[in-house]
Amino acid sequence: MPLVTMRQLLDEAAKGGYGVGAFNVNNMEQIQSIMEAARETKSPVIIQASRGARSYSQDRFLYHLMIAATEVYPEIPVALHLDHGNSPETCKSAIEMGFTSVMMDGSLMPDGKTPSTYEYNVKATREVVEMAHAKGVTVEGEIGVLGGIEDGHGAGVDALAHVTDPAQAAEFARATGIDALAIAIGTSHGAYKFTRKPTGDILKMDVLIEIHRQLPATHLVMHGSSSVPKDLQDIINQYGGKLRPTWGVPVEEIQLGIRNGVRKINVDTDNRLAITGAIRKVFAEKPEEFDPRSYLKPAREAMKKVVAQRMTQFGQAGHAGDYAPLSLQEMAARYR
Ligand SMILES: [Zn+2]
């Protein structure tokens, strides 16, 4: 089937009461890992690319790899989403390229670093909603500021400095007309999210639950939601890596989120860890190897395993065949 819109995937997830993982990619092996995991677990899926990924893959390579994914895995509904668009222009270029969903992150200024004003966020996001919905493309917005920096994007602020205000989130969703809303509840991008297993004082699930209460019809998005499992950290460190001890978002907390309106869960770090661990292991155990396939194949397999596990934990497994894709034209007509 052709690329589907994220809005359709999330509407179906809301009906079925499950969440959909949104996995970041930069290359062919990562796309293949995700699609294999989706086939194995019969899951609809969101594949997303940041600005960094678009520039690394020169954009058109990425787009054509995604078209290949729809041809090789025709039974899997897959959306292609722009992660953290920094300006309406970036979102426009993604839509022109063929992305079926974009994130306008107006919580930061176009430099991707400076926290913006509420008024700027509404204006920039509203502009993207008008442009995208006319073409049937989905829009995710963000209110509040995530912690950490990834791919050069992020304010680098403390994760609790700009936690989303539920009343402002509700006003923002109404003022912009977005399809999905990313919220800041104490999570951060990257591997170093928490220095201990998170409890309610550093991971604000109560805020999430209140936002859902005020905005029951808006799909919520959890960013920075890798679980950073210790076994993946250990493999890297066992084979010469130097990761500091760190904690991610426990899967049980994500599942609590899914019971409270979370429909999209962003996962990148866990896959990076799986790939790096697998490659380090081959390098350490077989130093005579120099065929890239000798380490990229186990890397691909390791990432597939993590993705398949998340698909099962988020509840999207088994739902790939539930619905037929709506075209962008049909989605555009719905928005009108
Ligand atoms: Zn993010």
PDB file of C-alpha atoms and ligand atoms in Angstrom, residues 83-84 189 223 266, ligand 1:
ATOM      1  CA  ASP A  83      10.599  14.808  13.342  1.00  0.00           C
ATOM      2  CA  HIS A  84      11.097  18.302  14.859  1.00  0.00           C
ATOM      3  CA  HIS A 189      16.186  13.484  24.126  1.00  0.00           C
ATOM      4  CA  HIS A 223       9.099  12.302  22.917  1.00  0.00           C
ATOM      5  CA  ASN A 266       9.151   8.301  19.838  1.00  0.00           C
TER       6      ASN A 266
HETATM    7 ZN    ZN B   1      11.587  14.728  20.005  1.00  0.00          ZN
END
